[in-house]
PDB file of C-alpha atoms in Angstrom:
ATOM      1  CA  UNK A   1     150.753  85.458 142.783  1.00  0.00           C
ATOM      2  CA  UNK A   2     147.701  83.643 144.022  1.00  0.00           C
ATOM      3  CA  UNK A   3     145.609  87.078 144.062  1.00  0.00           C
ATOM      4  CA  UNK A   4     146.648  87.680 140.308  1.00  0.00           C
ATOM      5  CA  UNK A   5     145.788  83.992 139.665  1.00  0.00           C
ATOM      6  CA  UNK A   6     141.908  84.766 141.136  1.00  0.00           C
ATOM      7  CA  UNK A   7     141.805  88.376 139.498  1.00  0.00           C
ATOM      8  CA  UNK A   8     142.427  86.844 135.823  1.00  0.00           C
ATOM      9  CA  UNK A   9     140.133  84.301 136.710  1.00  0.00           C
ATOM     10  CA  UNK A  10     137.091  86.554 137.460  1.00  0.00           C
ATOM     11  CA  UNK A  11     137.926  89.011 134.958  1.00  0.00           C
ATOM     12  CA  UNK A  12     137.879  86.148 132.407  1.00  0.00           C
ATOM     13  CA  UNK A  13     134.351  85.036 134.222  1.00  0.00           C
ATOM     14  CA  UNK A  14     132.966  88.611 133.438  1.00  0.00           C
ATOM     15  CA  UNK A  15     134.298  88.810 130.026  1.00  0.00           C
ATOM     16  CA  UNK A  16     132.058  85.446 129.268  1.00  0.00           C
ATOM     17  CA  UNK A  17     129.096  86.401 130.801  1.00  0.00           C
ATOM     18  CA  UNK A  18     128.772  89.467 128.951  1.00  0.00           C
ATOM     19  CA  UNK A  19     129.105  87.766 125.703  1.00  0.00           C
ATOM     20  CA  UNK A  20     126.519  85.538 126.791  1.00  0.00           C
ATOM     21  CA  UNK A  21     124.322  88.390 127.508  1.00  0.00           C
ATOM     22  CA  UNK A  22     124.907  90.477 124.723  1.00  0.00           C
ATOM     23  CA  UNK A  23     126.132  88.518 121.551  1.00  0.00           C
ATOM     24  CA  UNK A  24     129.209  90.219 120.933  1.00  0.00           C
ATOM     25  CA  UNK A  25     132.432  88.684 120.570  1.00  0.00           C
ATOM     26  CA  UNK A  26     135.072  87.681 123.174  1.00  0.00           C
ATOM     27  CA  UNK A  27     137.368  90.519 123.920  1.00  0.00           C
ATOM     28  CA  UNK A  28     139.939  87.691 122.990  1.00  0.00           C
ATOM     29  CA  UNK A  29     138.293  85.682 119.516  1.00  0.00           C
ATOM     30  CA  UNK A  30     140.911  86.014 116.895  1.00  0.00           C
ATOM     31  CA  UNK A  31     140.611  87.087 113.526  1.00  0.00           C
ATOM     32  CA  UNK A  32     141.158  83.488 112.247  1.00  0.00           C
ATOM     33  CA  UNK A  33     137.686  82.403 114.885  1.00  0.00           C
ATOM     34  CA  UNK A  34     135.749  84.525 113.002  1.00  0.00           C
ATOM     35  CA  UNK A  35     136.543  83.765 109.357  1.00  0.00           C
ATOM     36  CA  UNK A  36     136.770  80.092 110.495  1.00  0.00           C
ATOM     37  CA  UNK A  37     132.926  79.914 110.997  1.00  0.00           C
ATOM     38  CA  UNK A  38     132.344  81.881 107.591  1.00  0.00           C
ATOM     39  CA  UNK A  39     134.933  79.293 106.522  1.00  0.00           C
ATOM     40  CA  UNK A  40     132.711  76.491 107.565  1.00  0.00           C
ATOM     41  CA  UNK A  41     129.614  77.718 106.096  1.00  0.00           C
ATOM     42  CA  UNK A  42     131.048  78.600 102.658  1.00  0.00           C
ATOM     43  CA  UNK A  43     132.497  74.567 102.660  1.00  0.00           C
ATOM     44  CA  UNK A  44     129.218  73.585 103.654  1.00  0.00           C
ATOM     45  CA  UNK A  45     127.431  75.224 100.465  1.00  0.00           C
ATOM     46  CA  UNK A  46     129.892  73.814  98.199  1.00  0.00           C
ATOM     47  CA  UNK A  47     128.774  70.156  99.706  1.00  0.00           C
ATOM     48  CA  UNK A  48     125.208  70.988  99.721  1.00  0.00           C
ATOM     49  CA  UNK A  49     125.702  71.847  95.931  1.00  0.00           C
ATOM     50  CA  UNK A  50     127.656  68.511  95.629  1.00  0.00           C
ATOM     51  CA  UNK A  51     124.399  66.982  97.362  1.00  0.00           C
ATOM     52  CA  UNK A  52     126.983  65.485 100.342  1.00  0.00           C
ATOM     53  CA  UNK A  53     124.255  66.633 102.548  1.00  0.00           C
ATOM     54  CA  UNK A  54     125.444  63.913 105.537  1.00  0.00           C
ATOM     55  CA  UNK A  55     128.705  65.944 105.463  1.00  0.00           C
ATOM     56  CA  UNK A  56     127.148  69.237 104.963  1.00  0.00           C
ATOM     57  CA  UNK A  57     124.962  68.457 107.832  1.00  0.00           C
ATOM     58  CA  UNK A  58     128.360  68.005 109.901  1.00  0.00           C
ATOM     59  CA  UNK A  59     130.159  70.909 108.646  1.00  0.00           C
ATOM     60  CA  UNK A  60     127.184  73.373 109.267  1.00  0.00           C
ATOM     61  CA  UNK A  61     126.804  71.990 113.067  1.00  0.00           C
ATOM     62  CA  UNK A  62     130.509  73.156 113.802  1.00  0.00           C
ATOM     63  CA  UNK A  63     129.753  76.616 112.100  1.00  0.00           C
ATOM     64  CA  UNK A  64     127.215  76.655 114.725  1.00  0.00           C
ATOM     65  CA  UNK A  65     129.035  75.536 117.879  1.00  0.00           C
ATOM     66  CA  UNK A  66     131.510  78.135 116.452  1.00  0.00           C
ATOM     67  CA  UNK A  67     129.464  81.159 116.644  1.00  0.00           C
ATOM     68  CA  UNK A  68     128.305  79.744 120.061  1.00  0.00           C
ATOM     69  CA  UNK A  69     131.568  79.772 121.006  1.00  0.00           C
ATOM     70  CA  UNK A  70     132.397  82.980 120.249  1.00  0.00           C
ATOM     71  CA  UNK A  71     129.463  85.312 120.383  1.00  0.00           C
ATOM     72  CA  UNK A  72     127.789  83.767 122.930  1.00  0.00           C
ATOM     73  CA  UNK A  73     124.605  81.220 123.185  1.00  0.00           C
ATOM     74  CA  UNK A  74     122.317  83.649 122.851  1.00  0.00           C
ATOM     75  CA  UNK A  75     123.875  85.233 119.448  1.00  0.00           C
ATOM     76  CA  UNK A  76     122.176  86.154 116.566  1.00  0.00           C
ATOM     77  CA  UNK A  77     125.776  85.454 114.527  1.00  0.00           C
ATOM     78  CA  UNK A  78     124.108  81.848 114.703  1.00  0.00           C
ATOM     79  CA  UNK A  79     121.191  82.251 112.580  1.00  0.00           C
ATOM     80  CA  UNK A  80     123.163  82.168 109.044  1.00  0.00           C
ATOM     81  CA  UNK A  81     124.763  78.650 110.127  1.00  0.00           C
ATOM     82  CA  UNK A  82     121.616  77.069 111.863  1.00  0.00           C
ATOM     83  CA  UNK A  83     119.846  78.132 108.312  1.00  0.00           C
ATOM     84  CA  UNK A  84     121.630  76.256 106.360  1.00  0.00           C
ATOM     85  CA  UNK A  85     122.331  73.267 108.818  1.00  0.00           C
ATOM     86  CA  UNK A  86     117.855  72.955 108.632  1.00  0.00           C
ATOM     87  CA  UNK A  87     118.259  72.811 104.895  1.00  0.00           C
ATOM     88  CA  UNK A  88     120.672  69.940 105.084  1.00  0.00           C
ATOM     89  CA  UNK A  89     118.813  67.962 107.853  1.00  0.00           C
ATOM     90  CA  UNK A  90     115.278  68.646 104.977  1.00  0.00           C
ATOM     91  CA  UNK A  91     117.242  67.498 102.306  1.00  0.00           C
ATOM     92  CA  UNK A  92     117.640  64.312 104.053  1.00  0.00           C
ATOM     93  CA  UNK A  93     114.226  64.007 105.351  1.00  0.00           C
ATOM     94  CA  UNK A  94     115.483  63.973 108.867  1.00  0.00           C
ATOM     95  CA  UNK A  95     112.119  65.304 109.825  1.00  0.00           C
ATOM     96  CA  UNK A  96     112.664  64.895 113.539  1.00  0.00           C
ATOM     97  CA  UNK A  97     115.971  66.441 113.822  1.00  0.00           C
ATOM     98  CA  UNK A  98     114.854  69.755 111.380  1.00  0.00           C
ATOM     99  CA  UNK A  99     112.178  69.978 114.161  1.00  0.00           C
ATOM    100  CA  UNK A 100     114.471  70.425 117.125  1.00  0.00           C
ATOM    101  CA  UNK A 101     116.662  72.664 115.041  1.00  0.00           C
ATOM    102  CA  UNK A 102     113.331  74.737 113.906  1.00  0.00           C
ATOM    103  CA  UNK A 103     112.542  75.137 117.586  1.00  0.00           C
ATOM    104  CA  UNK A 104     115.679  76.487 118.533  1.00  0.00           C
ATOM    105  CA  UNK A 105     115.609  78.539 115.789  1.00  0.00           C
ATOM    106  CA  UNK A 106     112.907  80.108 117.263  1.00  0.00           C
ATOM    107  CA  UNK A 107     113.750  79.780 120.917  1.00  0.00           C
ATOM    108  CA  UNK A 108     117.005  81.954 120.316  1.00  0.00           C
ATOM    109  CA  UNK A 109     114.585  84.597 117.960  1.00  0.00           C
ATOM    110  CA  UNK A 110     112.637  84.923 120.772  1.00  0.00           C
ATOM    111  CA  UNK A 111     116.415  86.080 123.130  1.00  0.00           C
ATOM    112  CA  UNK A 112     116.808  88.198 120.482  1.00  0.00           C
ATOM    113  CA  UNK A 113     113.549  90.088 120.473  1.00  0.00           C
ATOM    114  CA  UNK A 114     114.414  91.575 123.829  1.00  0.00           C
ATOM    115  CA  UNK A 115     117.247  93.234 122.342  1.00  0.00           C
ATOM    116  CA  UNK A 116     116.702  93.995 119.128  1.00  0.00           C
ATOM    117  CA  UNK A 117     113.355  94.141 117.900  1.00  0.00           C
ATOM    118  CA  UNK A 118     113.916  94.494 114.200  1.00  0.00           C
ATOM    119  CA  UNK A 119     116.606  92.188 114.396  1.00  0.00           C
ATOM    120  CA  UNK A 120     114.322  89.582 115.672  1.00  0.00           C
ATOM    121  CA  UNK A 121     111.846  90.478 112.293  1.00  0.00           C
ATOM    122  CA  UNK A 122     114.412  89.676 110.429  1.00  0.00           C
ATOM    123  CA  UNK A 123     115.166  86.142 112.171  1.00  0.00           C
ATOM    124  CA  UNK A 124     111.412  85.827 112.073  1.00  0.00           C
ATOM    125  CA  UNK A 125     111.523  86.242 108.096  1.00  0.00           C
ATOM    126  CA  UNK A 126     114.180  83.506 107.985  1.00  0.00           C
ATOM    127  CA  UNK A 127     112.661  81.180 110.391  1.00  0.00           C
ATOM    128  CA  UNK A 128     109.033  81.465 108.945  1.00  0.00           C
ATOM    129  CA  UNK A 129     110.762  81.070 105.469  1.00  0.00           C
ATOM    130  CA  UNK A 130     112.559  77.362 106.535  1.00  0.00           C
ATOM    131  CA  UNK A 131     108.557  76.437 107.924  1.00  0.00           C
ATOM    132  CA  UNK A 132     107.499  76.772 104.553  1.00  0.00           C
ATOM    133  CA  UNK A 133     110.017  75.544 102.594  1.00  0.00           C
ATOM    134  CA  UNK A 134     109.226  72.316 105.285  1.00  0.00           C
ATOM    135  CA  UNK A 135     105.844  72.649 104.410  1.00  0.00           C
ATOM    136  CA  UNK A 136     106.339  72.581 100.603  1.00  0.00           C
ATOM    137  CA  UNK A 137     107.606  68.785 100.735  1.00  0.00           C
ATOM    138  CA  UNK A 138     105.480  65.965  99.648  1.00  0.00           C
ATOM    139  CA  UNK A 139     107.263  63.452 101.699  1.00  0.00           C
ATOM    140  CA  UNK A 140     106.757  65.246 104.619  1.00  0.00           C
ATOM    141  CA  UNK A 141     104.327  63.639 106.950  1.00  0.00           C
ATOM    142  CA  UNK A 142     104.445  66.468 109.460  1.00  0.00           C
ATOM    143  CA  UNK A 143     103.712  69.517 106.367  1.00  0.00           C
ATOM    144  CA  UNK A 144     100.793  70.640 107.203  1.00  0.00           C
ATOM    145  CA  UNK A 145     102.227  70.972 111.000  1.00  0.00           C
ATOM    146  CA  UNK A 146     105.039  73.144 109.504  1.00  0.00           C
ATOM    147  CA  UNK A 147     102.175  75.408 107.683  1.00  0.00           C
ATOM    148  CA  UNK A 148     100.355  76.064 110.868  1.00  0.00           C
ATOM    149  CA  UNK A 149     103.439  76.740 112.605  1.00  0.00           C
ATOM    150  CA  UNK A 150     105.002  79.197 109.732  1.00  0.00           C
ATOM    151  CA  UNK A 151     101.263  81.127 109.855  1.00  0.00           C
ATOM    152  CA  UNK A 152     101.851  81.193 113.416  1.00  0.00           C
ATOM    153  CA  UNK A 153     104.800  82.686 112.776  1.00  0.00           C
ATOM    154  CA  UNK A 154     103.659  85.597 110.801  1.00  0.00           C
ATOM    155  CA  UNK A 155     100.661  86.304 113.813  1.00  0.00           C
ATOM    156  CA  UNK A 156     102.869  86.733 116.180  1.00  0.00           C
ATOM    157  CA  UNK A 157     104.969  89.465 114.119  1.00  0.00           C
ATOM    158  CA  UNK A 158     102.277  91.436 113.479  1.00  0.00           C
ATOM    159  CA  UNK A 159     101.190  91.363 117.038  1.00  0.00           C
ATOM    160  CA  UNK A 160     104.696  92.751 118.016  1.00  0.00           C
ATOM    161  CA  UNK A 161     104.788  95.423 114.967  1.00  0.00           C
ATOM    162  CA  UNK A 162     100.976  96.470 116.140  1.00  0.00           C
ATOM    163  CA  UNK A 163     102.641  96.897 119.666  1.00  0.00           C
ATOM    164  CA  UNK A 164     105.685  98.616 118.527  1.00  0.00           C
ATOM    165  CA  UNK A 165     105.048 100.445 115.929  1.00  0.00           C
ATOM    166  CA  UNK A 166     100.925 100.752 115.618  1.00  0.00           C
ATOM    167  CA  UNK A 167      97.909  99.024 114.072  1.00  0.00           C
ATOM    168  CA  UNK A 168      98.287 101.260 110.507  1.00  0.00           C
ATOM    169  CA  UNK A 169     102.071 101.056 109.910  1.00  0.00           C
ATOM    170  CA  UNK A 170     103.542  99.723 106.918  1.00  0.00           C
ATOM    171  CA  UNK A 171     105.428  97.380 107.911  1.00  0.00           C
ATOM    172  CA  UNK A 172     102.665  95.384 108.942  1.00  0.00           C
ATOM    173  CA  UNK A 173     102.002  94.605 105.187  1.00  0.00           C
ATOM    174  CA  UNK A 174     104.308  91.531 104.296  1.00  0.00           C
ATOM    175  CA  UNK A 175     103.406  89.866 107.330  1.00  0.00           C
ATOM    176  CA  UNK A 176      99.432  90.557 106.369  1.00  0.00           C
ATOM    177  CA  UNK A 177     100.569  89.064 102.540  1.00  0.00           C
ATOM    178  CA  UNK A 178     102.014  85.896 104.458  1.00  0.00           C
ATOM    179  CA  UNK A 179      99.325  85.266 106.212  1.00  0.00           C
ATOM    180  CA  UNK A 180      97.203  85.376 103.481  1.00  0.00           C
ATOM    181  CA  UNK A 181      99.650  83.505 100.878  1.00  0.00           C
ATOM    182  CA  UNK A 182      99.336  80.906 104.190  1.00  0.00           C
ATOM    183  CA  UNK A 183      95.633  80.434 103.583  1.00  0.00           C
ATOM    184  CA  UNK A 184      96.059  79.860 100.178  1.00  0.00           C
ATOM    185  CA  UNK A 185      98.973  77.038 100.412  1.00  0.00           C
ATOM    186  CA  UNK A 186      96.095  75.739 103.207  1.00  0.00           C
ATOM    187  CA  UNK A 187      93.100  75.817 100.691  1.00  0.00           C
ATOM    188  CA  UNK A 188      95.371  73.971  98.078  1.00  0.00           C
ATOM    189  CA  UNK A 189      95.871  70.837 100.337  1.00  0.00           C
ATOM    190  CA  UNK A 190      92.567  71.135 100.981  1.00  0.00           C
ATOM    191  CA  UNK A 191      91.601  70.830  97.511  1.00  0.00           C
ATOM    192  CA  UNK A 192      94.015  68.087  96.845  1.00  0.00           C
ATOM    193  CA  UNK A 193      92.847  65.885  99.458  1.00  0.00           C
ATOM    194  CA  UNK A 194      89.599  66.667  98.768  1.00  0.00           C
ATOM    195  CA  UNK A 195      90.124  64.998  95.427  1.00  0.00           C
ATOM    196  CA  UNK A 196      91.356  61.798  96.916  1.00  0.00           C
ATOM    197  CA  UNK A 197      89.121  61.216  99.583  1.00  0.00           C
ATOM    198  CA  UNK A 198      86.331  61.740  96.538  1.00  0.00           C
ATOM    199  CA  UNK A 199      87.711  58.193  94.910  1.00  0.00           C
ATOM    200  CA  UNK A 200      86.961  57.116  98.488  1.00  0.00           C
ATOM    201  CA  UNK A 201      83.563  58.438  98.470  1.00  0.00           C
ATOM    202  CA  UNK A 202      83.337  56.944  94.900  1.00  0.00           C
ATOM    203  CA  UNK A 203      83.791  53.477  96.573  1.00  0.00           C
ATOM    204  CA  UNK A 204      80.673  54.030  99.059  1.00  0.00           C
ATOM    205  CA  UNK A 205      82.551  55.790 102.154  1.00  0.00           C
ATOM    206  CA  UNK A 206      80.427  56.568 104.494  1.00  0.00           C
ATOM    207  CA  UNK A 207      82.917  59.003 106.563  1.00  0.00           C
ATOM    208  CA  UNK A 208      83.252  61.077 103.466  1.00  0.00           C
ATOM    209  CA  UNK A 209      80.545  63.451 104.179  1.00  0.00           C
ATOM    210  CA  UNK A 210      81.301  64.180 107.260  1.00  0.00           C
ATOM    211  CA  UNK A 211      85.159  65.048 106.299  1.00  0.00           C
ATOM    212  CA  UNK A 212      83.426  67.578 103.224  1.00  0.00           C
ATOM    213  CA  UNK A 213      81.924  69.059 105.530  1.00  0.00           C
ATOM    214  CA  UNK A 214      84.504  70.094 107.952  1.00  0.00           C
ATOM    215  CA  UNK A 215      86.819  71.125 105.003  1.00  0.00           C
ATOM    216  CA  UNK A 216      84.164  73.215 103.069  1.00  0.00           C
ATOM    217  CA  UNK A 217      84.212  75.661 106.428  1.00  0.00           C
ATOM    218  CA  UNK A 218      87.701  75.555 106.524  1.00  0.00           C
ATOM    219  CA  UNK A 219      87.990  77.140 102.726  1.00  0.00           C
ATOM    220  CA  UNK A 220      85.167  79.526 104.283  1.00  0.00           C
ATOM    221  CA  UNK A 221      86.997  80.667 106.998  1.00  0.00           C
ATOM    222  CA  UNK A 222      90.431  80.597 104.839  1.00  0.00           C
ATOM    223  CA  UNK A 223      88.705  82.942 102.313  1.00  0.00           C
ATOM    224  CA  UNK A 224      86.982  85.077 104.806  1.00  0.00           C
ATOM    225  CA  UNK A 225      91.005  85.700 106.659  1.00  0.00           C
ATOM    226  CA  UNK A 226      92.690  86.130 103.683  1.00  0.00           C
ATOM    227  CA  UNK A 227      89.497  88.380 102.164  1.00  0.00           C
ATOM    228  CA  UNK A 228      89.695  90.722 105.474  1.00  0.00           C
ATOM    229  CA  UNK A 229      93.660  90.818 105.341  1.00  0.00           C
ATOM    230  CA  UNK A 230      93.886  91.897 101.773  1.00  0.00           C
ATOM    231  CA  UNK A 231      91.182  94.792 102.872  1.00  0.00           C
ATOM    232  CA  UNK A 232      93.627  95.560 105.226  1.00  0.00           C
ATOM    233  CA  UNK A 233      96.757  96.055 103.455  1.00  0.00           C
ATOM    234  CA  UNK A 234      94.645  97.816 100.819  1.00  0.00           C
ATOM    235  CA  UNK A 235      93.869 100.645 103.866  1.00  0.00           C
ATOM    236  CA  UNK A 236      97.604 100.840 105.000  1.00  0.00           C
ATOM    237  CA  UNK A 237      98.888 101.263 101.415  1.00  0.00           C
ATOM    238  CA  UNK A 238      96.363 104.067 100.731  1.00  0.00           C
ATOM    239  CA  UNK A 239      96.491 106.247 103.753  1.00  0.00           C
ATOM    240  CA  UNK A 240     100.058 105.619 103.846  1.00  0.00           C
ATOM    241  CA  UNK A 241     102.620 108.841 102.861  1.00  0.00           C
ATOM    242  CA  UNK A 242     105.161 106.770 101.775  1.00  0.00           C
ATOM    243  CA  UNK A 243     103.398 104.511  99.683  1.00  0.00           C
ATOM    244  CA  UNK A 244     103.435 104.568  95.275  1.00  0.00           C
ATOM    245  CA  UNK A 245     100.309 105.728  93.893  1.00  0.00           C
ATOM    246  CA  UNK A 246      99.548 102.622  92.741  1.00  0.00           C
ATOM    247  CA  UNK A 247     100.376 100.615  95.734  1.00  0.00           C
ATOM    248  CA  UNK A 248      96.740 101.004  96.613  1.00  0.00           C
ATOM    249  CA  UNK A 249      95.741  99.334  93.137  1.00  0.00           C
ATOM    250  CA  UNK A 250      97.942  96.834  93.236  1.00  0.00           C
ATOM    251  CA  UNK A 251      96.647  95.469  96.750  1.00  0.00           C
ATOM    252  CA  UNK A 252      92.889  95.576  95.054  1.00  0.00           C
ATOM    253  CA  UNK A 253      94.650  93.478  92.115  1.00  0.00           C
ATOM    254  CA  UNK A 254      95.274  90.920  94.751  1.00  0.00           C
ATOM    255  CA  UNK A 255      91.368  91.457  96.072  1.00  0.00           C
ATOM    256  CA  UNK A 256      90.247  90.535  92.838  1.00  0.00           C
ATOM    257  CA  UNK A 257      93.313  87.239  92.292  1.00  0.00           C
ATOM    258  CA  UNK A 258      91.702  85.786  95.688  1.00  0.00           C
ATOM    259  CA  UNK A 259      88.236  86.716  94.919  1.00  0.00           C
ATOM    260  CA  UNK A 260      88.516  84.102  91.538  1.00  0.00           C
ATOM    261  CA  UNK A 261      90.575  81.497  93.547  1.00  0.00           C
ATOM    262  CA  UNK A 262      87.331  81.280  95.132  1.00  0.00           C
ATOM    263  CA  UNK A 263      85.257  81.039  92.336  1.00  0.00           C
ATOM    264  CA  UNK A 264      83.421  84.531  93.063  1.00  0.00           C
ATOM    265  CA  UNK A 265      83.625  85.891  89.796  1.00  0.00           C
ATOM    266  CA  UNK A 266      81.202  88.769  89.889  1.00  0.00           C
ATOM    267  CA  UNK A 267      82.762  90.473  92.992  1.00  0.00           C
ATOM    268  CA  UNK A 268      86.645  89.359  90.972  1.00  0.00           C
ATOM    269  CA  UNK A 269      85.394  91.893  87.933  1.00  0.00           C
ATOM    270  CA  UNK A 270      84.275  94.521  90.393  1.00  0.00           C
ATOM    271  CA  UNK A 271      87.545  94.540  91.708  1.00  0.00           C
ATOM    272  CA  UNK A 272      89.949  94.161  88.703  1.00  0.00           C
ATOM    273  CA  UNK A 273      87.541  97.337  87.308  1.00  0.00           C
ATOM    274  CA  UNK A 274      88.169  99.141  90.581  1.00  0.00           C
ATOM    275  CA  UNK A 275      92.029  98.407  90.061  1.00  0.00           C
ATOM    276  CA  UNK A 276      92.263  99.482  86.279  1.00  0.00           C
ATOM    277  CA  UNK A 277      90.567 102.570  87.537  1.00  0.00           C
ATOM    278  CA  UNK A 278      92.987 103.449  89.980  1.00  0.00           C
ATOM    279  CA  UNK A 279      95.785 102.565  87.489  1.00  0.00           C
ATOM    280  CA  UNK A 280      94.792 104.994  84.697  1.00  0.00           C
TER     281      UNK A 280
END
């Protein structure tokens, strides 16, 4: 009886550890496990629409400890639930606490990437997507923290595609366009801090010129990325095989767009005739 006892024991021991490892369910979840955590998370939409975000806060951490539970700690099966609990901890401005969440958002993307690379993309895509919806908040003190972090983000995808799958692959192009559309939410705080520190300069500040200064090179250097990137995806799109015909046009649209958000209007019309060429 005792041997029996020990044998159940281990094999139960073995039986975790491989869920842990893998992500997969326990040989023994129910049914009634798995809808419960879909269960949660649809009850914790209907509060967040009811703007109960203290309760949907609650409800979306047990969705979470759920999926723990039952596909292991190092699941992906988390990623829905842990989405929606960040929303509900931004909605409250719980900056702090959407900060610890973020980071294990990432932490377990990073588990995942050794298993499943495109998998991990995909968690990426979510994860970059909460950093900028962060970002977007005027009450956030920490926003332009969550920028740097979402652009970040985006590098370190196309560093793993380049390794994976090769400097010229397609998939490599919305992670390029992030980057970029990065740079530009960057130049517009920029811009709008800009204009308040000028009522500051207005008032005889002598720090202002110094702060112009450092600001003007970082809209050089944002223009010059975001420039070079756009070049980029232009090249992949037209010595891709499985790109439109007018992909390539398209990406020397966007050329021209960022070439006017900089004011370079000359080298904007060069580009949009470029474009309409390709078009027609």
């Amino acid at each position: 009886m005792l041997r029996l006892l020990i044998l159940i024991v281990l094999s139960c021991s073995a039986s975790s550890a491989l869920a842990q490892e893998t992500g997969s369910a326990l040989p023994y979840s129910s049914v009634y496990e798995h809808e419960r955590s879909e269960q949660l998370i649809a009850r914790g939409l209907l509060q967040m629409e009811a703007r109960d975000y203290r309760t949907a806060e609650k409800t979306f951490l047990e969705a979470v400890q759920v999926a723990k539970v039952n596909y292991g700690l190092r699941a992906p099966q988390q990623r829905t639930a842990l989405e929606h609990l960040i929303e509900a901890l931004l909605a409250q401005q719980k900056w702090q606490l959407a900060g610890d969440q973020l980071s294990y958002f990432e932490w377990l993307n990073d588990e995942i990437y050794l298993r499943d690379f495109y998998d991990y993309l995909r968690g990426t895509k979510q994860l970059s997507e909460l950093l900028y919806r962060a970002s977007a908040d005027a009450d956030n003190s920490n926003s332009t923290r969550y920028l740097i972090l979402a652009k970040n983000l985006s590098w370190r995808a196309i560093s793993a595609i380049e390794a994976t799958l090769g400097e010229t692959d397609p998939e490599l192009v919305p992670w390029l366009y992030d980057v970029v559309l990065a740079h530009y939410y960057q130049v517009s705080l920029i811009k709008r801090r800009s204009l308040l520190k000028e009522v500051t300069a207005q008032g005889g500040s002598t720090a202002y010129h110094g702060w112009t200064l450092a600001k003007s090179e970082s809209l050089r250097i944002s223009y010059r990325i975001g420039r070079d990137l756009l070049r980029r995806i232009q090249l992949i799109l037209s010595t891709s095989e499985d790109s439109p015909t007018e992909a390539s046009a398209i990406a020397v649209l966007y050329q021209a767009d960022w070439e006017l958000l900089f004011g370079h209007e000359t080298a904007a019309v060069t580009l949009y005739s470029e474009a309409s060429r390709q078009l027609s």
